[in-house]
Coordinates of C-alpha atoms and ligand atoms in Angstrom, one line a residue:
M512 CA 119.9 88.5 61.7
C513 CA 121.8 90.9 63.8
R514 CA 125.5 91.8 63.8
K515 CA 127.7 90.0 66.2
L516 CA 128.2 92.8 68.8
L517 CA 124.6 93.9 68.7
C518 CA 123.5 90.3 69.1
R519 CA 125.6 89.9 72.2
I520 CA 124.2 93.1 73.7
L521 CA 120.7 92.0 73.0
I522 CA 121.2 88.6 74.6
L523 CA 122.9 90.1 77.6
L524 CA 120.0 92.5 78.1
I525 CA 117.5 89.7 77.9
V526 CA 119.4 87.6 80.4
L527 CA 119.7 90.6 82.7
H528 CA 116.1 91.3 82.3
Y529 CA 115.1 87.8 83.4
S530 CA 117.6 87.5 86.2
M531 CA 116.2 90.8 87.7
G532 CA 112.7 89.7 87.1
V533 CA 112.3 87.6 90.2
V534 CA 109.7 89.2 92.4
Y535 CA 109.5 88.2 96.0
E536 CA 106.8 88.8 98.5
L537 CA 107.0 89.0 102.2
L538 CA 103.9 87.6 103.9
L539 CA 103.9 89.4 107.3
E540 CA 103.7 87.3 110.4
D541 CA 102.1 89.9 112.6
E542 CA 99.3 92.3 112.1
K543 CA 101.1 94.9 114.1
V544 CA 103.7 94.7 111.3
F545 CA 106.5 96.0 113.6
T546 CA 107.8 93.9 116.5
E547 CA 110.3 94.3 119.2
C548 CA 113.9 93.6 118.2
T549 CA 115.4 90.6 119.8
G550 CA 118.6 91.4 121.5
K551 CA 117.9 95.1 121.3
P552 CA 121.0 97.1 122.2
K553 CA 120.6 98.8 125.6
G554 CA 118.8 102.1 125.6
Y555 CA 117.3 101.6 122.2
L556 CA 113.6 102.5 121.7
N557 CA 111.1 100.4 120.0
M558 CA 108.5 101.5 117.4
S559 CA 106.4 103.3 120.0
G560 CA 109.4 105.6 120.7
F561 CA 109.4 106.4 117.0
W562 CA 105.7 106.8 115.9
D563 CA 102.4 106.8 117.7
F564 CA 100.1 104.5 115.9
T565 CA 97.0 105.2 118.1
D566 CA 95.2 106.8 115.1
L567 CA 96.5 104.4 112.6
G568 CA 94.6 101.4 111.4
L569 CA 96.4 98.2 110.4
E570 CA 94.3 95.3 109.3
M571 CA 95.6 92.1 108.0
V572 CA 93.9 90.6 105.0
E573 CA 94.9 87.8 102.6
E574 CA 96.7 90.2 100.2
G575 CA 98.6 92.1 102.9
V576 CA 97.9 94.7 105.4
I577 CA 95.4 97.6 104.9
V578 CA 96.8 100.8 106.3
S579 CA 95.0 104.0 106.9
G580 CA 94.9 107.0 109.3
N581 CA 97.5 109.1 111.0
M582 CA 100.9 108.5 112.6
T583 CA 102.7 111.0 114.7
S584 CA 106.3 111.1 115.5
T585 CA 107.2 110.5 119.2
W586 CA 111.0 110.6 118.5
K587 CA 112.7 113.4 120.4
V588 CA 115.3 114.4 117.9
D589 CA 116.6 117.8 117.1
P590 CA 115.5 119.2 113.8
T591 CA 119.2 119.8 112.9
D592 CA 120.2 116.2 113.5
R593 CA 121.2 114.0 110.6
I594 CA 118.9 110.9 110.6
E595 CA 120.6 107.6 109.6
G596 CA 118.9 104.4 108.8
A597 CA 120.1 100.9 108.6
A598 CA 118.3 97.7 107.6
S599 CA 119.5 94.1 107.6
L600 CA 117.9 90.9 106.3
F601 CA 118.1 87.8 108.4
Y602 CA 117.1 84.2 107.5
F603 CA 115.7 81.7 110.0
D604 CA 117.6 78.5 109.7
R605 CA 117.5 75.5 112.0
G606 CA 116.4 77.4 115.0
S607 CA 118.4 80.6 114.7
W608 CA 118.6 83.8 112.8
Q609 CA 121.4 84.0 110.2
Q610 CA 122.7 87.2 108.7
T611 CA 122.4 87.5 104.9
V612 CA 124.3 89.7 102.5
I613 CA 121.4 92.0 102.1
N614 CA 122.1 95.1 104.2
M615 CA 121.3 98.7 103.5
L616 CA 122.6 102.0 105.1
V617 CA 121.0 105.4 104.4
R618 CA 123.3 108.1 105.7
D619 CA 120.8 110.9 105.3
F620 CA 117.3 109.6 105.5
C621 CA 115.6 113.0 105.5
K622 CA 117.1 113.8 102.1
S623 CA 115.4 110.7 100.6
M624 CA 112.3 110.2 102.8
Y625 CA 110.0 111.0 99.9
E626 CA 112.3 110.1 97.0
E627 CA 110.7 107.9 94.4
N628 CA 111.5 104.2 94.2
Q629 CA 113.0 104.0 97.6
F630 CA 111.5 101.1 99.6
W631 CA 110.1 103.2 102.3
Q632 CA 108.7 105.6 99.8
M633 CA 106.8 102.9 97.9
Y634 CA 105.5 101.2 101.0
W635 CA 104.9 104.2 103.2
T636 CA 105.6 107.9 102.5
A637 CA 104.2 107.9 98.9
H638 CA 100.8 107.4 100.6
A639 CA 101.0 110.5 102.8
T640 CA 98.3 112.8 101.5
N641 CA 99.7 115.7 103.4
M642 CA 103.2 115.2 102.0
E643 CA 103.5 118.9 100.8
D644 CA 102.9 120.1 104.4
V645 CA 105.2 117.8 106.2
K646 CA 108.0 117.0 103.7
D647 CA 110.4 119.5 105.3
Q648 CA 109.8 118.2 108.8
C649 CA 111.3 114.7 108.2
V650 CA 110.6 112.7 111.4
N651 CA 110.7 115.6 113.8
F652 CA 108.8 115.1 117.1
G653 CA 105.1 115.8 116.6
T654 CA 105.1 115.5 112.8
T655 CA 101.8 113.8 111.7
L656 CA 101.7 111.9 108.4
T657 CA 98.1 111.4 107.1
L658 CA 98.0 108.1 105.1
E659 CA 95.5 107.3 102.5
T660 CA 93.9 103.9 102.8
Y661 CA 96.2 101.5 101.0
L662 CA 97.2 97.9 100.8
L663 CA 100.7 97.2 102.1
D664 CA 101.8 94.2 100.0
M665 CA 105.5 93.8 100.4
K666 CA 106.5 92.7 96.9
F667 CA 109.9 93.5 95.6
P668 CA 112.2 92.5 92.8
L669 CA 115.7 91.2 93.7
D670 CA 118.6 90.8 91.4
V671 CA 120.2 88.2 93.6
P672 CA 118.1 85.0 93.9
I673 CA 117.5 84.1 97.6
R674 CA 116.0 81.2 99.4
T675 CA 112.3 81.3 100.3
G676 CA 111.5 80.8 103.9
R677 CA 111.2 82.7 107.2
Y678 CA 112.9 86.1 107.3
K679 CA 113.1 89.2 109.4
I680 CA 114.2 92.7 108.5
V681 CA 115.8 94.6 111.4
V682 CA 115.7 98.3 111.1
Q683 CA 117.7 100.8 113.2
M684 CA 117.4 104.5 113.1
H685 CA 119.9 106.9 114.6
A686 CA 120.0 110.6 115.2
I687 CA 123.4 112.2 114.8
D688 CA 124.0 115.6 116.3
R689 CA 125.8 118.4 114.7
A690 CA 129.1 117.4 116.3
G691 CA 128.7 114.0 114.6
V692 CA 127.8 112.2 117.8
R693 CA 125.1 109.6 117.8
R694 CA 122.3 110.3 120.3
K695 CA 121.4 107.7 122.8
N696 CA 117.7 107.4 121.7
S697 CA 118.3 105.1 118.6
I698 CA 115.3 103.1 117.4
C699 CA 115.2 99.4 116.6
F700 CA 112.2 97.4 115.2
Q701 CA 111.8 94.4 113.1
I702 CA 109.4 93.1 110.5
R703 CA 109.0 89.3 110.3
G704 CA 107.5 87.2 107.6
E705 CA 107.5 84.3 105.2
L706 CA 109.3 85.1 101.9
M707 CA 108.0 83.6 98.8
K708 CA 108.2 84.1 95.1
A709 CA 105.3 86.3 94.1
T710 CA 102.8 84.9 91.7
Ligands
NAG826 C1 108.0 99.5 123.6 O1 108.7 100.0 124.7 C2 107.8 100.6 125.7 C3 108.6 101.3 126.8 O2 110.0 101.0 126.7 C4 106.9 99.5 126.3 O3 106.1 100.0 127.2 C5 106.1 98.8 125.1 O4 105.4 97.7 125.6 C6 107.0 98.4 124.0 N1 106.2 98.2 122.8 C7 106.2 97.0 122.2 C8 105.3 96.9 121.0 O5 106.9 96.1 122.5
NAG827 C1 93.9 112.2 110.6 O1 94.2 113.6 110.5 C2 93.3 114.3 109.7 C3 93.8 115.7 109.6 O2 94.1 116.3 110.8 C4 91.9 114.3 110.3 O3 91.0 114.9 109.4 C5 91.5 112.8 110.4 O4 90.2 112.7 111.0 C6 92.5 112.0 111.2 N1 92.2 110.6 111.1 C7 92.2 109.7 112.1 C8 91.9 108.3 111.9 O5 92.6 110.1 113.2

């Protein structure tokens, strides 16, 4: 027996725990992982204007994508620029892409590029073996991240239940100069896949 208030708190915690416990998995559609944005704003660069993947291996296997090797920044930004990132999730419904409520804006990406529990940290920067050497360089032109061999399986818990089906994540990166003006070399790329409940 527990006292009334304590009981309520316990029950609430249990309910919260279960509602947050839904883990989804995005099964990537393309071995290249990143594809060209559809309807890319004029002047925007694609992934190859951001990172050179020549020395990076991406191999699709049943469980995800095996990543290994080096990636080098090709993005001509000034080291003093503020780097902003935005990601939006779209759902494919009856022949067209529909916006969802899941959006994310990171005002100062460089501050949290290696911060624990961020999506990009879990799926990407946590695997940089030369993190200590490059963590102050953010994504400056010429920076090379050496990635250990790892399995990229895009599993993530969501606190809002969403429909399974075909989705895309559209990512845009912007460099903002010291006067607060956005440079013209913004990046856009997308990741497409089938979203399902992870087992
Ligand atoms: C990215 O853009 C470059 C130049 O604008 C183009 O040559 C290349 O094919 C594009 N890459 C992809 C993956 O679409
Ligand atoms: C990645 O860079 C490291 C350090 O420069 C080098 O030892 C390694 O051979 C490179 N790997 C590939 C696949 O280019």
